[in-house]
Coordinates of C-alpha atoms and ligand atoms in Angstrom, one line a residue:
Chain A
M6 CA -7.5 -33.5 -44.0
R7 CA -7.5 -30.2 -45.8
V8 CA -9.2 -26.9 -42.7
N9 CA -9.8 -23.8 -44.0
F10 CA -10.6 -21.5 -41.4
T11 CA -10.0 -17.8 -40.6
V12 CA -7.2 -16.9 -38.5
N13 CA -6.6 -13.5 -37.0
G14 CA -8.8 -12.1 -39.5
R15 CA -7.3 -14.1 -42.9
P16 CA -8.0 -17.1 -44.3
Q17 CA -5.6 -20.0 -43.8
E18 CA -5.8 -23.5 -45.2
A19 CA -4.3 -26.3 -43.2
D20 CA -3.6 -29.4 -45.4
D21 CA -2.2 -33.0 -44.1
V22 CA -3.9 -32.5 -41.0
W23 CA -4.8 -35.8 -39.6
E24 CA -8.5 -36.1 -37.9
G25 CA -7.5 -36.3 -34.4
E26 CA -5.5 -33.4 -34.3
S27 CA -6.2 -30.6 -32.3
L28 CA -6.9 -27.0 -33.6
L29 CA -3.5 -26.3 -30.8
Y30 CA -1.5 -28.6 -33.0
V31 CA -2.6 -27.1 -36.4
L32 CA -2.1 -23.6 -35.1
R33 CA 1.3 -24.2 -33.7
E34 CA 3.1 -26.9 -36.1
R35 CA 1.2 -26.0 -39.4
L36 CA 0.4 -22.7 -39.6
G37 CA 3.8 -21.8 -37.7
L38 CA 2.1 -19.3 -34.9
P39 CA 3.8 -20.8 -31.5
G40 CA 2.3 -18.2 -29.4
S41 CA -0.3 -20.4 -28.4
K42 CA 1.3 -22.9 -26.2
N43 CA 1.5 -26.7 -25.2
A44 CA 1.7 -27.2 -22.2
C45 CA -0.8 -30.1 -20.9
E46 CA -3.0 -31.0 -23.6
Q47 CA -5.9 -31.8 -21.2
G48 CA -7.4 -28.7 -20.3
E49 CA -6.2 -28.4 -16.8
C50 CA -3.7 -24.9 -18.1
G51 CA -5.1 -22.4 -20.3
S52 CA -2.0 -21.7 -21.9
C53 CA -3.5 -23.0 -25.4
T54 CA -6.2 -20.3 -24.6
V55 CA -7.5 -19.1 -28.1
R56 CA -11.0 -17.2 -29.3
L57 CA -13.0 -19.6 -31.6
D58 CA -15.6 -17.2 -32.8
G59 CA -15.2 -14.6 -30.0
V60 CA -15.7 -17.4 -27.4
P61 CA -11.9 -18.1 -25.4
V62 CA -11.3 -22.0 -25.7
C63 CA -8.9 -24.6 -25.3
S64 CA -7.3 -25.1 -28.3
C65 CA -6.0 -28.5 -27.6
L66 CA -9.3 -29.8 -27.0
V67 CA -10.5 -28.3 -30.1
A68 CA -10.5 -31.3 -32.9
A69 CA -9.0 -29.1 -36.3
G70 CA -12.0 -30.6 -38.0
Q71 CA -14.5 -28.6 -35.9
A72 CA -12.1 -24.8 -36.8
E73 CA -13.4 -25.3 -40.6
G74 CA -15.0 -22.3 -41.7
R75 CA -14.7 -20.5 -38.1
D76 CA -13.2 -17.8 -37.3
V77 CA -10.0 -18.0 -34.9
V78 CA -7.8 -15.2 -32.9
T79 CA -4.6 -16.0 -31.3
V80 CA -2.2 -13.8 -29.6
E81 CA -0.4 -12.9 -32.5
G82 CA -3.7 -11.0 -33.7
L83 CA -4.3 -9.9 -30.3
A84 CA -3.0 -6.2 -30.6
D85 CA -4.8 -5.9 -33.9
F86 CA -7.9 -7.1 -32.6
A87 CA -8.0 -5.1 -29.7
K88 CA -6.9 -2.5 -32.2
Q89 CA -9.8 -3.3 -34.5
R90 CA -12.2 -3.3 -31.6
G91 CA -11.2 0.1 -30.4
E92 CA -12.3 1.4 -33.7
Q93 CA -15.6 -0.2 -33.9
G94 CA -16.0 0.9 -30.5
G95 CA -17.1 -2.2 -28.7
C96 CA -16.4 -6.1 -30.4
A97 CA -14.2 -7.0 -33.0
S98 CA -15.2 -8.6 -36.1
G99 CA -13.6 -11.8 -35.0
A100 CA -16.3 -12.0 -31.7
S101 CA -19.0 -11.9 -34.0
G102 CA -17.8 -14.6 -36.6
A103 CA -17.5 -12.4 -39.5
S104 CA -14.8 -14.2 -41.3
G105 CA -13.0 -10.8 -42.8
A106 CA -13.2 -12.3 -46.2
S107 CA -12.0 -9.2 -48.1
G108 CA -9.1 -9.9 -46.7
S109 CA -8.6 -5.9 -46.4
C110 CA -7.7 -6.4 -42.2
G111 CA -6.3 -8.8 -40.1
T112 CA -2.5 -10.0 -39.0
S113 CA -0.7 -11.6 -42.2
L114 CA 0.6 -15.3 -41.3
Q115 CA 3.7 -13.2 -42.5
D116 CA 3.3 -10.8 -39.6
A117 CA 2.1 -13.2 -37.3
Q118 CA 5.0 -15.6 -37.4
G119 CA 7.3 -12.4 -36.9
W120 CA 5.7 -10.8 -34.1
S121 CA 8.0 -10.1 -31.1
A122 CA 7.1 -8.0 -28.1
K123 CA 8.8 -5.1 -28.9
G124 CA 8.5 -1.8 -27.6
Q125 CA 9.3 -3.0 -24.2
D126 CA 9.5 0.5 -23.0
S127 CA 6.1 1.9 -22.8
Q128 CA 7.9 5.4 -22.5
T129 CA 9.0 5.5 -25.9
G130 CA 6.4 2.9 -27.3
E131 CA 9.4 1.9 -30.0
G132 CA 8.2 -0.8 -32.4
T133 CA 5.0 -2.9 -33.0
E134 CA 2.3 -1.9 -30.7
L135 CA 1.1 -4.1 -27.9
A136 CA -2.6 -4.5 -27.1
P137 CA -3.6 -2.5 -24.0
I138 CA -3.3 -5.5 -22.3
Q139 CA 0.1 -6.6 -23.5
Q140 CA 1.1 -3.5 -22.5
A141 CA 0.3 -3.9 -18.8
F142 CA 1.4 -7.3 -18.4
I143 CA 4.9 -5.6 -19.4
D144 CA 4.3 -3.1 -17.4
A145 CA 3.5 -4.4 -14.2
G146 CA 5.9 -6.9 -14.2
A147 CA 3.2 -9.7 -14.9
V148 CA 5.5 -12.2 -17.4
Q149 CA 8.7 -14.2 -15.7
C150 CA 9.3 -17.0 -17.8
G151 CA 6.4 -16.0 -20.0
F152 CA 4.5 -19.7 -20.9
C153 CA 1.2 -19.3 -19.3
T154 CA 1.2 -15.4 -21.0
P155 CA -0.3 -15.9 -24.2
G156 CA -3.2 -18.1 -22.8
L157 CA -4.1 -15.3 -19.8
L158 CA -3.5 -12.1 -22.1
V159 CA -6.1 -14.5 -24.5
A160 CA -8.6 -14.5 -21.5
A161 CA -8.1 -11.2 -20.0
D162 CA -8.6 -9.3 -22.7
E163 CA -12.1 -11.6 -23.5
M164 CA -12.7 -10.1 -20.3
L165 CA -12.3 -7.0 -20.5
E166 CA -14.5 -6.9 -23.5
R167 CA -17.2 -7.9 -21.7
N168 CA -16.8 -6.5 -18.2
P169 CA -14.5 -3.3 -18.6
N170 CA -14.7 -2.8 -14.8
P171 CA -13.9 -6.3 -13.3
S172 CA -14.1 -6.6 -9.6
D173 CA -11.0 -8.5 -8.0
A174 CA -13.7 -11.4 -7.9
D175 CA -14.6 -11.5 -11.5
I176 CA -10.6 -10.9 -12.7
R177 CA -9.7 -14.5 -10.3
E178 CA -12.6 -16.4 -12.1
A179 CA -12.3 -15.4 -15.6
L180 CA -8.6 -16.7 -15.4
S181 CA -8.9 -19.7 -12.9
G182 CA -8.4 -21.8 -16.0
N183 CA -5.6 -20.4 -16.8
L184 CA -2.1 -21.5 -14.7
C185 CA 0.7 -19.7 -13.5
R186 CA 4.1 -21.3 -12.2
C187 CA 5.9 -18.2 -11.5
T188 CA 4.6 -15.1 -10.6
G189 CA 2.3 -16.5 -7.8
Y190 CA -0.8 -14.2 -10.0
E191 CA -0.3 -11.1 -8.2
K192 CA 1.7 -9.4 -10.9
I193 CA -1.1 -10.5 -13.1
M194 CA -4.3 -9.2 -11.0
D195 CA -2.1 -6.0 -11.1
A196 CA -1.9 -6.1 -14.6
V197 CA -5.1 -6.8 -15.6
R198 CA -6.7 -4.0 -12.9
L199 CA -4.2 -1.6 -14.9
A200 CA -5.8 -2.4 -18.7
A201 CA -9.0 -1.8 -16.9
A202 CA -8.2 1.1 -15.5
R203 CA -6.6 2.8 -18.8
Q204 CA -9.5 1.3 -20.6
G205 CA -11.4 3.6 -18.8
E206 CA -9.2 6.7 -18.6
A207 CA -9.6 6.3 -22.4
V208 CA -13.2 6.2 -22.6
Chain B
M1 CA -9.2 -42.2 -38.9
D2 CA -12.2 -40.2 -40.3
F3 CA -13.7 -37.3 -39.8
L4 CA -17.8 -36.7 -40.1
R5 CA -19.1 -33.6 -40.3
P6 CA -22.7 -33.3 -41.0
A7 CA -24.4 -30.4 -41.5
S8 CA -27.8 -31.2 -39.9
W9 CA -29.4 -33.4 -37.5
E10 CA -30.9 -36.3 -39.7
E11 CA -27.5 -36.6 -41.3
A12 CA -25.9 -36.8 -38.2
L13 CA -28.5 -39.7 -37.3
A14 CA -28.1 -41.4 -40.4
A15 CA -23.9 -41.7 -39.8
K16 CA -24.4 -43.0 -36.6
A17 CA -26.5 -45.4 -38.0
E18 CA -23.8 -46.5 -40.9
H19 CA -21.1 -46.4 -38.3
P20 CA -22.3 -47.0 -35.0
T21 CA -18.6 -47.2 -33.7
A22 CA -18.2 -43.2 -35.0
V23 CA -17.5 -41.1 -31.6
P24 CA -19.8 -38.0 -31.5
I25 CA -17.6 -35.2 -30.5
A26 CA -19.1 -31.9 -29.3
G27 CA -17.4 -29.8 -26.9
G28 CA -14.2 -31.8 -26.9
T29 CA -13.3 -31.5 -23.7
D30 CA -14.0 -35.6 -22.5
V31 CA -13.4 -36.8 -26.0
M32 CA -10.1 -34.9 -27.3
V33 CA -8.1 -35.6 -23.9
E34 CA -8.3 -38.9 -25.0
I35 CA -7.0 -38.4 -28.3
N36 CA -4.3 -36.2 -27.2
F37 CA -3.5 -38.9 -25.2
D38 CA -3.7 -41.8 -26.9
H39 CA -5.9 -43.4 -24.8
R40 CA -8.5 -43.7 -27.7
R41 CA -8.1 -44.0 -31.5
P42 CA -11.6 -43.6 -32.6
E43 CA -12.4 -45.3 -36.6
Y44 CA -14.8 -42.6 -36.9
L45 CA -14.7 -38.7 -35.5
L46 CA -18.6 -37.5 -35.7
D47 CA -18.7 -33.7 -35.2
L48 CA -21.9 -32.4 -33.9
N49 CA -20.9 -28.9 -33.7
R50 CA -22.8 -28.0 -36.9
I51 CA -25.7 -29.1 -36.1
G52 CA -27.8 -25.4 -34.8
D53 CA -30.3 -27.3 -33.2
L54 CA -28.0 -28.8 -30.4
E55 CA -27.3 -25.6 -29.0
E56 CA -30.3 -24.3 -28.6
W57 CA -32.8 -24.6 -25.9
E58 CA -36.7 -23.9 -25.7
V59 CA -38.5 -23.0 -22.1
G60 CA -41.9 -24.6 -22.0
E61 CA -44.7 -24.7 -19.4
E62 CA -43.6 -27.8 -17.7
S63 CA -39.6 -28.2 -18.6
V64 CA -36.5 -26.6 -20.2
R65 CA -35.7 -28.6 -23.4
L66 CA -31.9 -28.4 -23.3
G67 CA -29.9 -29.7 -26.3
A68 CA -27.2 -32.0 -25.7
S69 CA -25.1 -29.2 -27.1
V70 CA -25.7 -26.0 -24.9
P71 CA -22.6 -24.7 -23.0
Y72 CA -22.4 -24.9 -19.3
T73 CA -21.6 -20.9 -19.7
K74 CA -25.2 -20.6 -21.7
I75 CA -26.7 -22.8 -19.0
M76 CA -25.4 -20.5 -16.4
E77 CA -26.2 -17.2 -17.6
N78 CA -29.6 -17.9 -19.4
L79 CA -31.1 -21.0 -17.1
R80 CA -30.3 -20.0 -13.7
G81 CA -34.3 -19.3 -13.0
E82 CA -35.7 -22.0 -14.8
L83 CA -32.8 -24.2 -13.7
P84 CA -31.4 -23.4 -10.5
G85 CA -29.9 -26.4 -9.1
L86 CA -28.1 -27.1 -13.5
A87 CA -27.0 -23.5 -13.3
L88 CA -25.0 -23.9 -9.9
A89 CA -23.6 -27.3 -10.7
S90 CA -22.6 -25.9 -14.2
H91 CA -20.4 -23.2 -12.1
T92 CA -18.6 -25.7 -10.6
V93 CA -17.3 -27.2 -13.7
A94 CA -13.4 -26.6 -14.3
S95 CA -13.1 -23.3 -15.7
P96 CA -14.2 -20.6 -17.8
Q97 CA -13.0 -22.1 -21.3
I98 CA -14.2 -25.2 -20.3
R99 CA -17.6 -24.2 -19.6
N100 CA -17.5 -22.5 -23.1
R101 CA -17.5 -25.4 -24.8
G102 CA -18.4 -28.9 -22.7
G103 CA -22.3 -29.6 -22.3
V104 CA -24.4 -31.7 -20.5
G105 CA -24.7 -34.1 -24.0
G106 CA -21.3 -34.7 -23.5
N107 CA -21.2 -35.0 -19.3
L108 CA -24.2 -37.4 -20.1
G109 CA -22.2 -39.3 -22.9
T110 CA -19.3 -40.0 -21.1
A111 CA -21.5 -40.9 -17.7
S112 CA -18.6 -40.0 -15.3
P113 CA -19.9 -40.8 -11.7
A114 CA -18.4 -37.6 -11.1
G115 CA -20.2 -35.8 -14.1
D116 CA -21.6 -32.4 -12.6
A117 CA -24.5 -32.0 -13.6
H118 CA -26.0 -35.3 -12.9
P119 CA -26.6 -35.0 -9.1
A120 CA -28.7 -31.6 -10.8
L121 CA -30.5 -33.7 -13.2
L122 CA -31.5 -36.2 -10.6
A123 CA -32.8 -33.3 -8.2
A124 CA -34.7 -31.7 -10.5
G125 CA -36.2 -35.0 -12.8
A126 CA -35.3 -35.1 -16.2
E127 CA -35.2 -37.3 -19.1
V128 CA -32.9 -37.6 -22.1
E129 CA -34.0 -37.6 -25.3
V130 CA -32.2 -39.8 -27.3
E131 CA -32.8 -40.5 -31.0
S132 CA -31.6 -42.9 -34.0
V133 CA -32.5 -43.4 -37.8
R134 CA -35.1 -46.1 -35.6
G135 CA -36.8 -43.4 -33.9
S136 CA -36.7 -41.3 -30.7
R137 CA -37.1 -42.5 -27.2
L138 CA -37.4 -40.4 -23.7
I139 CA -35.3 -42.2 -21.1
P140 CA -35.9 -41.1 -17.4
V141 CA -32.4 -40.1 -16.3
D142 CA -32.7 -42.3 -13.0
D143 CA -32.5 -45.0 -15.6
F144 CA -29.5 -43.9 -17.6
Y145 CA -26.8 -44.3 -15.5
T146 CA -25.7 -48.1 -15.9
G147 CA -22.7 -48.3 -15.1
V148 CA -19.2 -47.1 -14.2
K149 CA -18.9 -44.8 -17.5
R150 CA -22.1 -46.6 -19.2
N151 CA -25.2 -45.3 -20.4
A152 CA -28.3 -46.2 -21.8
L153 CA -27.4 -45.1 -25.2
A154 CA -27.9 -48.1 -28.2
P155 CA -24.8 -47.9 -30.4
D156 CA -27.0 -46.2 -33.0
E157 CA -28.5 -43.4 -30.7
L158 CA -27.5 -40.0 -30.2
I159 CA -28.3 -37.7 -27.4
R160 CA -31.0 -34.7 -28.8
A161 CA -31.7 -32.9 -25.8
V162 CA -32.4 -33.5 -22.1
R163 CA -35.9 -32.3 -20.7
I164 CA -36.0 -30.8 -17.1
K165 CA -38.1 -30.2 -15.0
K166 CA -38.5 -26.0 -14.5
A167 CA -37.8 -25.2 -10.6
D168 CA -41.0 -25.2 -8.3
G169 CA -38.9 -24.4 -5.6
P170 CA -35.5 -23.6 -4.2
Q171 CA -32.5 -25.9 -5.6
Q172 CA -28.9 -26.7 -4.4
Y173 CA -25.9 -28.0 -5.2
S174 CA -22.5 -28.6 -3.1
K175 CA -19.7 -30.3 -4.4
V176 CA -16.2 -31.0 -2.2
G177 CA -12.4 -30.3 -3.8
T178 CA -9.5 -28.8 -3.3
R179 CA -10.1 -25.9 -4.7
N180 CA -12.5 -23.5 -6.6
A181 CA -11.6 -24.1 -10.5
M182 CA -10.9 -27.3 -12.3
V183 CA -12.2 -29.6 -9.5
I184 CA -13.1 -32.9 -10.3
A185 CA -15.5 -34.0 -7.6
V186 CA -14.4 -35.8 -4.6
C187 CA -18.4 -36.0 -4.0
A188 CA -20.9 -34.0 -4.8
F189 CA -24.6 -33.9 -3.8
G190 CA -27.8 -31.5 -5.5
L191 CA -31.3 -31.1 -4.1
A192 CA -34.5 -30.1 -5.1
L193 CA -37.7 -28.9 -3.2
H194 CA -40.7 -29.5 -5.0
P195 CA -43.4 -27.8 -3.0
E196 CA -46.1 -28.9 -5.6
T197 CA -45.8 -32.3 -4.6
R198 CA -44.6 -31.6 -1.9
T199 CA -41.0 -33.8 -2.1
V200 CA -37.8 -33.5 -2.1
R201 CA -35.6 -35.1 -4.7
T202 CA -31.6 -35.5 -4.6
G203 CA -28.9 -36.5 -6.5
I204 CA -25.4 -37.8 -5.5
G205 CA -21.9 -37.8 -7.5
S206 CA -19.2 -39.8 -6.9
A207 CA -19.5 -41.9 -4.1
A208 CA -21.6 -44.5 -6.0
P209 CA -20.4 -46.5 -9.7
T210 CA -23.1 -44.4 -11.2
P211 CA -24.8 -41.1 -9.9
V212 CA -27.4 -42.1 -7.5
R213 CA -30.5 -40.3 -5.7
A214 CA -30.2 -40.8 -1.9
K215 CA -34.1 -42.6 -2.1
A216 CA -34.7 -43.6 1.2
A217 CA -33.8 -40.6 2.4
E218 CA -35.7 -38.6 0.1
E219 CA -39.1 -41.0 1.3
F220 CA -37.9 -40.3 5.1
L221 CA -37.9 -36.7 4.7
N222 CA -40.9 -36.3 2.4
A223 CA -43.0 -38.5 5.3
A224 CA -41.4 -36.3 7.9
L225 CA -42.1 -33.2 6.3
E226 CA -46.0 -34.4 5.8
E227 CA -46.3 -35.5 9.1
G228 CA -44.9 -31.9 10.7
G229 CA -47.0 -30.2 8.6
F230 CA -43.7 -28.2 7.2
W231 CA -44.8 -27.5 3.7
D232 CA -47.4 -25.3 5.4
N233 CA -46.7 -24.3 8.4
G234 CA -43.0 -23.4 7.2
K235 CA -41.4 -24.1 10.3
I236 CA -37.6 -24.9 11.2
I237 CA -36.6 -28.2 10.2
T238 CA -35.9 -30.0 13.3
P239 CA -32.3 -30.9 13.8
S240 CA -32.9 -34.9 14.5
V241 CA -34.8 -34.6 11.1
A242 CA -32.1 -33.3 9.5
K243 CA -29.5 -35.4 10.8
Q244 CA -31.5 -38.6 9.7
F245 CA -31.9 -37.2 6.5
A246 CA -28.1 -37.0 6.4
D247 CA -27.2 -40.0 7.3
L248 CA -29.8 -41.8 5.3
C249 CA -27.6 -40.0 1.7
S250 CA -24.6 -40.7 3.9
G251 CA -25.9 -45.1 3.7
A252 CA -27.0 -44.3 -0.4
C253 CA -23.3 -44.0 -1.0
N254 CA -21.0 -46.8 -2.1
P255 CA -17.9 -45.1 -2.9
I256 CA -14.5 -46.4 -3.5
D257 CA -11.3 -45.4 -2.1
D258 CA -9.5 -43.4 -4.6
V259 CA -7.0 -40.5 -5.0
R260 CA -9.4 -37.7 -4.3
G261 CA -10.4 -39.1 -1.1
T262 CA -11.4 -42.5 1.3
A263 CA -14.6 -44.2 0.8
S264 CA -15.5 -43.1 4.3
Y265 CA -14.6 -39.9 3.8
R266 CA -17.0 -39.4 1.0
R267 CA -19.6 -40.7 3.3
H268 CA -19.0 -38.2 5.4
A269 CA -19.1 -35.7 3.4
V270 CA -22.3 -36.4 1.4
G271 CA -23.9 -36.3 4.8
V272 CA -22.7 -33.2 5.8
M273 CA -23.4 -31.7 2.5
A274 CA -26.9 -33.6 2.5
R275 CA -27.5 -31.4 5.5
R276 CA -26.6 -27.9 5.2
T277 CA -28.3 -28.1 1.3
L278 CA -30.9 -28.3 3.0
T279 CA -30.9 -25.8 5.4
W280 CA -30.2 -23.8 2.4
T281 CA -33.1 -24.4 0.9
W282 CA -35.7 -25.2 3.3
E283 CA -34.3 -21.6 4.3
S284 CA -34.9 -20.0 1.1
Y285 CA -38.1 -21.7 1.1
R286 CA -39.7 -20.7 4.7
G287 CA -38.8 -16.8 3.1
T288 CA -40.8 -17.3 0.4
A289 CA -44.6 -16.7 -0.5
G290 CA -45.1 -19.8 -2.5
R291 CA -45.9 -21.6 0.7
T292 CA -49.7 -22.1 0.7
N293 CA -50.6 -21.3 4.4
K294 CA -48.0 -18.6 6.2
G295 CA -48.3 -20.5 9.4
S296 CA -46.4 -18.9 12.6
A297 CA -42.7 -19.3 11.0
A298 CA -41.3 -17.7 14.1
Ligands
FAD326 C1 -9.7 -29.8 -17.2 C2 -10.9 -30.4 -17.9 C3 -11.9 -30.2 -16.6 C4 -12.8 -30.6 -16.7 N1 -13.7 -30.4 -15.7 C5 -15.1 -31.1 -15.2 C6 -15.7 -31.0 -13.7 O1 -15.6 -30.3 -12.8 N2 -16.7 -31.3 -13.9 C7 -18.0 -32.2 -15.0 O2 -18.6 -32.6 -14.9 N3 -16.7 -32.5 -15.6 C8 -15.5 -32.0 -16.1 N4 -14.6 -32.1 -17.1 C9 -15.4 -32.9 -18.4 C10 -16.3 -32.2 -19.2 O3 -15.8 -31.3 -19.5 C11 -17.2 -32.7 -19.2 O4 -17.7 -33.8 -19.0 C12 -18.2 -32.2 -20.1 O5 -19.5 -32.1 -19.8 C13 -18.2 -32.6 -21.6 O6 -18.7 -32.1 -22.5 P1 -18.4 -32.1 -23.8 O7 -19.4 -31.6 -25.0 O8 -17.2 -31.5 -24.2 O9 -18.5 -33.9 -24.6 P2 -17.7 -34.1 -25.3 O10 -16.1 -34.6 -25.0 O11 -17.7 -34.1 -26.6 O12 -18.3 -35.9 -25.3 C14 -17.6 -36.6 -24.3 C15 -18.9 -37.8 -24.4 O13 -19.5 -37.7 -24.7 C16 -20.6 -38.4 -25.8 N5 -21.5 -37.3 -26.7 C17 -21.4 -35.7 -27.1 N6 -22.2 -35.3 -27.3 C18 -23.3 -36.6 -27.4 C19 -24.5 -36.7 -28.3 N7 -25.2 -35.5 -28.3 N8 -25.0 -38.0 -28.4 C20 -24.2 -39.3 -28.0 N9 -22.7 -38.9 -27.2 C21 -22.4 -37.8 -26.9 C22 -18.9 -38.4 -26.9 O14 -18.8 -39.2 -27.8 C23 -18.3 -38.5 -25.2 O15 -17.8 -40.1 -25.3 C24 -13.5 -31.5 -17.0 C25 -12.3 -31.4 -18.3 C26 -11.4 -31.1 -18.5 C27 -10.8 -31.0 -19.6
FES327 S1 -2.2 -27.1 -23.3 FE1 -4.6 -26.5 -23.8 S2 -4.8 -26.3 -21.9 FE2 -3.3 -26.8 -21.2
FES328 S1 5.2 -16.7 -16.0 FE1 5.7 -18.4 -16.1 S2 4.3 -20.0 -16.1 FE2 3.6 -17.6 -15.5

């Protein structure tokens, strides 16, 4: 079957989708967006977390057909999404389910596929602009193998959108569906605290 | 496989009547795991996500009509006052991502003895509103669970909503697991005080082939509270009464040994949770003005 939906602000069309296929599979294998990771396919690890009409979900547990006509934000579109939100002083369009049908904003598939975490040096800020949460993960050393990172970024970014001044308990709760086998979580906590603090300064 | 995408409730009922083997999919947090792992290859998937009615709830005089697909997150955020037991139980389900998708309709559809909604529904008192092209009926939740992962739905029926009695007193939910998030219950216990009818109701999860109420324990406690005038005088429940209640709750279990825990551990833990939740709810009841006659609650 064919599935039409919006990914990172751009209308997309996936063809020959098997009816039992997950949204995660469609993103990775049919649209060439491998940012969302496949680690468990059973909702346990959160590495496949994306936003579906603004809501963080495990894309491995969304049937592709259920995404028809809906709005998906993946880690590849996170920087643009955060930027848009900043400009609009609150919610980015994806969160409201607006389809961005004009195609005037959002990340093109080509850009998204070519995405990489440049600008490692926060001093020079060279390369592609990262979302504040991505920069904070780099600055706090919260990335080791990186497999859990995309899901954590999407989940953490959504929490900071809802709750700009999270307590440690809030952070732990919001990230409780994301497993990391490398960092021991402390650096991840640091990164989210850092992003929250920077967000506070920016206001 | 075919993917059916009804745009309305009527279309969904018609599709289910035409294809009784079709597997409904709401949040997909049970169904997709089975498909991803090749445990299930349904001929038809019946997507319920386009039916907005299923994601709505109505708060009435006596009860809340909770649409089958209202995700746990919404229950936690919006119905804590009306459905405190279910809101607490919802908060223990998995993780934010799962709670954003999964809901009570899916929990009832799966009817796992470990499903967290069940003890809360049993304790609060609820009816499952099911419908087919033949008509609709209300199934008391006590009669809904018919076996391990079996429920009372006919092949052409879908769950429209659950009608849950609004809380008229304190409710609690307790669950044993190895960590706070992402844990399937080793066993679980729900308790609701109903001061209006002067009754106590319970629900036990993961300690029998189906979710069950501890009826003998409820009857014992109802009688003991009545006899001692506890509902009026608001006195502390005597330890011997609490212990007997706990023992009877343990006795209501019919558990198995499995990877999550042994049968005897489950029986023990249910007793502990029964005593604790009784203490918590009773303390809260004593502290409220809900009592008809404020005795000397020293
Ligand atoms: C990682 C993980 C952790 C989990 N942890 C918990 C936990 O802690 N506690 C817990 O209770 N559960 C847990 N679950 C199980 C699951 O999330 C719940 O059972 C949830 O309530 C299912 O809801 P859903 O909408 O996703 O159901 P779906 O997967 O969409 O459906 C579940 C079943 O119900 C049927 N169904 C759905 N809607 C209807 C309807 N309206 N009418 C008739 N049949 C219907 C489906 O056909 C299917 O058989 C977990 C699952 C995962 C993946
Ligand atoms: S791959 Fe989806 S939660 Fe692990
Ligand atoms: S950095 Fe390796 S899993 Fe988290």
